[in-house]
Structure formats: structure tokens, C-alpha cells
Coordinates of C-alpha atoms in Angstrom, one line a residue:
M1 CA -43.9 37.5 -62.7
R2 CA -45.7 34.8 -60.7
K3 CA -43.3 32.2 -62.0
W4 CA -40.3 34.1 -60.9
L5 CA -41.9 34.6 -57.5
I6 CA -42.4 30.9 -57.1
F7 CA -38.7 30.1 -58.0
I8 CA -37.6 32.7 -55.4
L9 CA -39.8 31.4 -52.6
L10 CA -39.3 27.7 -53.3
P11 CA -35.8 27.4 -51.8
G12 CA -37.0 29.2 -48.7
L13 CA -40.0 26.9 -48.3
L14 CA -37.6 23.9 -48.7
L15 CA -35.1 25.1 -46.1
F16 CA -37.6 26.3 -43.5
P17 CA -38.9 22.8 -42.4
S18 CA -35.3 21.4 -42.4
N19 CA -34.1 24.1 -40.0
V20 CA -37.1 23.5 -37.7
G21 CA -36.4 19.7 -37.8
A22 CA -32.7 20.2 -37.0
E23 CA -33.5 22.3 -33.9
G24 CA -36.2 20.1 -32.6
G25 CA -35.0 16.8 -34.0
I26 CA -33.3 15.5 -30.8
K27 CA -34.7 16.1 -27.4
L28 CA -33.3 14.9 -24.1
K29 CA -35.7 13.8 -21.5
S30 CA -33.2 14.2 -18.6
V31 CA -29.6 15.0 -18.0
N32 CA -28.0 14.1 -14.6
V33 CA -24.5 15.2 -14.0
E34 CA -22.6 13.7 -11.0
L35 CA -19.4 15.3 -9.8
W36 CA -17.4 13.0 -7.5
S37 CA -14.5 15.0 -6.1
E38 CA -11.4 13.1 -4.9
Y39 CA -13.2 9.8 -5.0
D40 CA -10.7 7.3 -6.2
Q41 CA -8.2 9.8 -7.8
P42 CA -7.1 13.2 -6.6
S43 CA -9.3 14.8 -9.3
M44 CA -12.9 15.1 -10.3
L45 CA -14.8 12.1 -11.7
I46 CA -17.7 13.3 -13.9
I47 CA -20.6 11.0 -14.7
H48 CA -22.7 12.6 -17.4
Q49 CA -25.9 10.6 -17.8
F50 CA -28.8 11.4 -20.2
T51 CA -32.0 9.9 -21.6
V52 CA -33.4 10.6 -25.0
D53 CA -37.0 11.8 -25.0
E54 CA -39.6 9.3 -26.4
S55 CA -40.6 12.0 -29.0
T56 CA -37.2 11.5 -30.7
P57 CA -37.2 8.6 -33.3
L58 CA -34.5 6.0 -32.8
P59 CA -31.8 5.2 -33.7
V60 CA -30.2 8.6 -33.4
Q61 CA -26.7 9.9 -32.7
V62 CA -26.1 12.2 -29.7
K63 CA -22.9 14.2 -29.4
V64 CA -21.6 15.0 -25.9
R65 CA -18.9 17.6 -25.3
F66 CA -16.4 17.8 -22.4
P67 CA -13.2 19.8 -21.8
K68 CA -10.1 19.0 -23.7
E69 CA -8.2 18.1 -20.5
G70 CA -10.8 15.5 -19.6
N71 CA -9.7 11.8 -19.6
L72 CA -12.6 9.7 -21.0
T73 CA -12.9 6.3 -19.2
A74 CA -16.3 4.9 -20.0
V75 CA -19.2 5.1 -22.5
A76 CA -22.1 2.9 -21.7
Y77 CA -25.9 2.5 -21.2
T78 CA -28.0 0.9 -18.5
G79 CA -29.3 -2.6 -19.3
G80 CA -32.6 -4.1 -18.2
D81 CA -31.0 -5.6 -15.1
G82 CA -29.5 -2.3 -14.1
N83 CA -26.0 -3.1 -15.0
M84 CA -23.9 -0.9 -17.2
I85 CA -23.1 -2.2 -20.7
N86 CA -20.5 -0.7 -23.1
T87 CA -22.1 1.0 -26.1
D88 CA -21.1 1.9 -29.6
F89 CA -19.5 5.4 -30.0
T90 CA -17.0 7.4 -32.0
G91 CA -14.3 9.7 -30.8
P92 CA -13.3 11.5 -28.7
E93 CA -12.5 14.2 -31.3
K94 CA -10.8 17.4 -30.3
Q95 CA -12.7 20.6 -31.1
G96 CA -10.9 23.6 -29.9
D97 CA -11.2 23.8 -26.1
W98 CA -13.2 20.6 -25.8
Q99 CA -13.6 17.1 -27.0
A100 CA -16.7 15.3 -28.3
V101 CA -17.9 11.7 -28.4
T102 CA -20.8 10.6 -30.5
L103 CA -23.0 7.9 -29.1
N104 CA -25.2 5.7 -31.3
I105 CA -28.5 5.6 -29.3
Q106 CA -30.6 2.5 -29.9
S107 CA -33.1 2.7 -27.0
Y108 CA -34.6 5.1 -24.5
A109 CA -32.5 3.7 -21.7
P110 CA -30.1 6.0 -19.7
Y111 CA -26.7 6.5 -21.5
R112 CA -23.6 7.9 -19.9
I113 CA -20.0 9.0 -20.4
E114 CA -17.5 9.0 -17.5
Y115 CA -14.3 11.0 -17.5
Y116 CA -11.8 12.6 -15.0
Q117 CA -10.9 16.2 -15.0
P118 CA -8.2 18.0 -12.8
L119 CA -9.2 20.1 -9.8
T120 CA -7.8 23.6 -9.3
H121 CA -5.7 23.7 -6.1
N122 CA -4.7 26.8 -4.2
G123 CA -3.2 25.6 -0.9
N124 CA -6.0 23.7 0.9
Q125 CA -8.7 25.1 -1.4
R126 CA -10.1 23.2 -4.3
S127 CA -12.3 24.6 -7.1
F128 CA -14.0 23.2 -10.1
S129 CA -16.6 24.2 -12.7
F130 CA -18.8 22.3 -15.0
S131 CA -20.3 23.6 -18.2
W132 CA -23.3 22.5 -20.3
Y133 CA -23.1 23.8 -23.9
G134 CA -26.8 23.7 -24.8
D135 CA -26.5 21.4 -27.8
Y136 CA -29.9 19.9 -27.1
S137 CA -33.1 20.9 -25.3
V138 CA -33.5 19.2 -21.9
N139 CA -36.7 18.6 -20.0
E140 CA -35.0 18.1 -16.6
F141 CA -31.4 19.0 -15.8
N142 CA -29.9 18.0 -12.4
V143 CA -26.4 18.2 -10.8
T144 CA -25.2 16.0 -7.9
V145 CA -22.0 16.8 -6.1
L146 CA -20.1 14.3 -3.8
L147 CA -17.4 15.7 -1.6
P148 CA -15.2 14.1 1.1
T149 CA -16.8 14.4 4.6
D150 CA -13.8 16.4 5.9
S151 CA -14.5 19.2 3.4
T152 CA -15.1 22.7 4.9
N153 CA -16.1 26.1 3.7
I154 CA -18.2 24.7 0.8
V155 CA -19.5 27.3 -1.6
A156 CA -21.7 26.1 -4.5
E157 CA -23.0 28.3 -7.4
P158 CA -25.9 27.8 -7.9
I159 CA -26.5 26.8 -4.2
F160 CA -27.5 23.3 -3.4
S161 CA -31.3 22.5 -3.4
S162 CA -30.6 19.9 -0.7
T163 CA -27.7 18.3 1.1
T164 CA -27.2 14.9 2.8
T165 CA -24.5 12.3 3.7
S166 CA -23.8 9.1 1.8
K167 CA -24.9 5.8 3.3
D168 CA -21.4 4.8 4.3
G169 CA -20.8 8.3 5.7
S170 CA -17.7 8.9 3.6
Q171 CA -19.2 11.7 1.3
L172 CA -21.2 14.8 1.5
V173 CA -23.9 14.9 -1.2
G174 CA -25.3 18.2 -2.6
I175 CA -28.1 18.3 -5.2
V176 CA -29.0 21.1 -7.6
K177 CA -32.3 20.8 -9.5
H178 CA -32.3 23.3 -12.3
G179 CA -35.3 22.1 -14.4
S180 CA -35.6 22.5 -18.2
L181 CA -33.1 24.0 -20.6
R182 CA -33.7 25.2 -24.1
M183 CA -31.6 24.3 -27.0
G184 CA -28.7 26.8 -27.1
Q185 CA -29.1 27.6 -23.4
S186 CA -25.9 27.0 -21.6
Y187 CA -25.5 26.1 -17.9
E188 CA -22.5 26.4 -15.5
F189 CA -22.0 25.0 -12.1
K190 CA -19.1 26.0 -9.7
I191 CA -17.9 24.4 -6.5
N192 CA -15.2 25.6 -4.0
Y193 CA -14.2 24.0 -0.8
E194 CA -11.3 23.5 1.6
R195 CA -9.6 20.3 2.7
E196 CA -6.4 19.6 4.6
S197 CA -6.1 15.9 3.7
E198 CA -4.9 14.7 0.3
T199 CA -6.2 11.1 0.6
V200 CA -9.0 9.9 -1.7
T201 CA -12.4 8.7 -0.4
K202 CA -12.2 5.2 -1.9
Q203 CA -9.0 3.6 -0.7
G204 CA -7.5 0.5 -2.3
N205 CA -8.7 -3.0 -1.3
N206 CA -5.6 -3.6 0.8
S207 CA -5.5 -0.3 2.6
N208 CA -7.8 -1.4 5.4
V209 CA -6.3 -4.9 5.8
Q210 CA -4.2 -5.0 9.0
P211 CA -2.5 -8.0 10.7
S212 CA -4.1 -9.4 13.9
A213 CA -0.7 -9.3 15.6
P214 CA 2.8 -7.9 14.8
I215 CA 4.6 -10.0 12.2
G216 CA 7.9 -11.5 13.3
P217 CA 10.2 -14.5 12.8
N218 CA 8.0 -16.7 14.9
T219 CA 4.8 -15.9 13.1
E220 CA 2.9 -19.0 12.2
G221 CA 3.2 -19.9 8.5
R222 CA 6.3 -17.7 8.0
V223 CA 9.7 -19.0 6.8
S224 CA 12.6 -17.1 8.0
I225 CA 15.1 -16.1 5.4
D226 CA 18.0 -17.0 7.7
N227 CA 17.1 -20.7 7.3
L228 CA 16.8 -20.5 3.6
P229 CA 20.5 -21.7 2.8
W230 CA 20.0 -24.8 5.0
I231 CA 16.7 -25.6 3.3
I232 CA 18.3 -25.3 -0.2
G233 CA 21.3 -27.4 0.9
G234 CA 19.2 -30.2 2.3
F235 CA 17.1 -30.3 -0.8
G236 CA 20.2 -30.5 -3.0
L237 CA 21.7 -33.4 -0.9
A238 CA 18.4 -35.3 -1.2
L239 CA 18.5 -35.0 -5.0
I240 CA 22.1 -36.2 -5.1
G241 CA 21.3 -39.2 -2.9
L242 CA 18.3 -40.1 -5.1
A243 CA 20.5 -39.9 -8.3
L244 CA 23.2 -42.2 -6.7
Y245 CA 20.5 -44.8 -5.8
F246 CA 19.1 -45.0 -9.3
Y247 CA 22.7 -45.2 -10.7
W248 CA 23.4 -48.2 -8.4
R249 CA 20.2 -49.9 -9.4
S250 CA 21.1 -49.6 -13.1
T251 CA 24.6 -51.1 -12.6
Q252 CA 23.2 -54.1 -10.8
A253 CA 20.8 -54.8 -13.6
T254 CA 23.6 -54.6 -16.2
E255 CA 25.8 -57.1 -14.3
R256 CA 23.1 -59.7 -13.9
S257 CA 22.1 -60.0 -17.6
P258 CA 25.5 -61.3 -19.0
R259 CA 25.9 -63.9 -16.3
Q260 CA 22.5 -65.3 -17.1
R261 CA 23.4 -65.5 -20.8
R262 CA 26.8 -67.2 -20.1
R263 CA 25.2 -69.8 -17.8
S264 CA 22.6 -70.7 -20.4
G265 CA 25.3 -71.1 -23.0
K266 CA 27.3 -73.5 -20.9
N267 CA 24.3 -75.6 -20.2
Q268 CA 23.6 -75.9 -23.9
E269 CA 27.2 -77.0 -24.6
A270 CA 27.0 -79.6 -21.9
G271 CA 23.8 -80.9 -23.3
E272 CA 25.5 -81.3 -26.7
E273 CA 28.5 -83.3 -25.2
Q274 CA 26.4 -85.7 -23.2
A275 CA 24.8 -87.9 -26.1
Y276 CA 24.2 -91.7 -25.8
C277 CA 23.3 -94.5 -28.2
H278 CA 19.6 -95.5 -27.9
E279 CA 20.5 -99.1 -28.8
C280 CA 23.5 -100.1 -26.8
G281 CA 23.7 -97.1 -24.4
A282 CA 27.3 -96.3 -25.3
R283 CA 28.4 -92.7 -24.8
A284 CA 28.9 -90.8 -28.1
N285 CA 31.3 -88.0 -28.7
A286 CA 30.3 -84.5 -29.9
G287 CA 29.6 -84.5 -33.6
D288 CA 29.1 -88.3 -33.9
R289 CA 26.2 -89.5 -36.2
F290 CA 26.6 -93.2 -35.6
C291 CA 27.4 -95.2 -32.5
R292 CA 31.1 -96.2 -32.3
T293 CA 30.1 -99.5 -30.5
C294 CA 27.1 -100.9 -32.4
G295 CA 27.0 -98.7 -35.5
S296 CA 23.4 -97.7 -35.0
K297 CA 22.4 -94.2 -36.2
L298 CA 22.3 -91.8 -33.3
K299 CA 19.1 -89.8 -32.6
V300 CA 20.7 -86.4 -32.5

């Protein structure tokens, strides 16, 4: 009887520690979610940053879920110098109403994902909601919201713990400090506000660059298109003149070479005709080997 009892209880004893380990295996020290509304796109930029608790052995894989309509743009961690460095991950994989990316955590540095998600528009009103699915326990959970400064009738749920303005004065900053979350405990944040403008907070690099004076035909450094045909025509005539000059030089060199060869040939023939006897001095004809006067052998 006791043997049968041991065989019945043994599977339960083996499974119990594994379940406890699965629930408490990965703990997050902090999760900081930043919602940047209409920052550089007419949508919501979500920066989801987290840090693994030191009680969790490394390396470990952490899965982060976000809505299926989200557009993932970055997966990174913070290096020792404070710069963001791309990190190893898999996904995103679609899972029903959301997507999931799995990050390979190698250190206790802050890791993050960044993605864009559409805003809900109703006239001048914008609305957005963020959901935490409770996949891990979190010691400290915070939400930071950045809105354009011309936003009005702002309603946050839960309400902001504090509000301020960004250093450059272009954004309103609201912070919600929630505290800890248990594994399986979900969290939802909603924001509603009104805004008449459709421009984004961060304009392009050239949007604020303006000329010091109106640009016209007489602006320094500008070439009027009306003079362009004359410029092209002058350049073409210069090329034609240069080609004719080099052609003339080549013909002159060709004419001089044959004349020099002909003159050298005549001189050589004249030298052969003017032969004299070294004994009597009589002039010899071309081809003579002996003097016609004294019979001496010529030195030819």
C-alpha cells in the first residue's frame, strides 16, 4: 500500500517545485513605459524599458508583448557609456491580438523595445490606451506621458502623480508611479486630450531653416536659368576651338618629318658623288674603285 502511495505522490512532488520555479523564475526590477504622443510622427511612440532583477540568474529570455497594430522600430540595451546598443532578439511573432518579441538578456542593464502605435482620432480629440499583460512580477512600474504643449482638456486614467514641462518647452510631461505588480496582474493606462494642430513636436532638420533675405535672380551665388543656354554655348565653342588647335599642331608635326628625311637623303647622295683620289687628287665618279688618272685604289 505504501509503495502505491509513493508512486502516486512522486509525480506531484516533481511537478510542484517546477511550477514554483516557473512563476518566480524571472523577476523584473523595474518597468518604465514612456508614451510620446505626436512626437515625430502623427501617432504614439512607445518606449518600453525594463531591468531584470539581480535575483534572476542570467542569461535569460524575456518576452515582451505589444498590440498587433504596433510597428516595432528598435530593440536595444543601455551600454556602460549610456548609449543604446542593438541587442539580440527573435520575433516579432503574432499571437492573436498582440505581437511578441523575445530578448536574450545578458546583463542587468536596462533593455527596451520601441514601437509606434496609431492614435484614435475623433475630431480634435485624441485617445490612447496602454496595457501591461502581467507576464512577470515587477518591483516598480512607472508610466511617463509626453504631449504637445498645445494639448488641452487632458484626462489621464490613472491620474498623473506629477506634471511638468520638458526642458525645451515643447512637451507636457505627466508621470504615473504605480509601484509593484504581481505576476499575472495586468495594468492599463488611458489618456485623452484635444488638439487643433496636426503638426508633430519634432520637426525635420530643414523646417526651421529660413533664408536671411528673399531669394531672387540677383542673389549672390545663384545662377539664373535664363543665362544657361549662353553658358552651355560658350563652353561648346571653347571645346571646338581647343580641338581645332590640337588638330593644327598634329598636321604641322606630320609635314616637318618627311622634309627632314628627304634632306638627309640628298646630303648622303651628294656625299657619295663627291669622291677624290688620295694620291693625285683627281675627282672620281660614283662607283669607281680605282683612280682613272693614276690607277691608285680609292679609299671609299
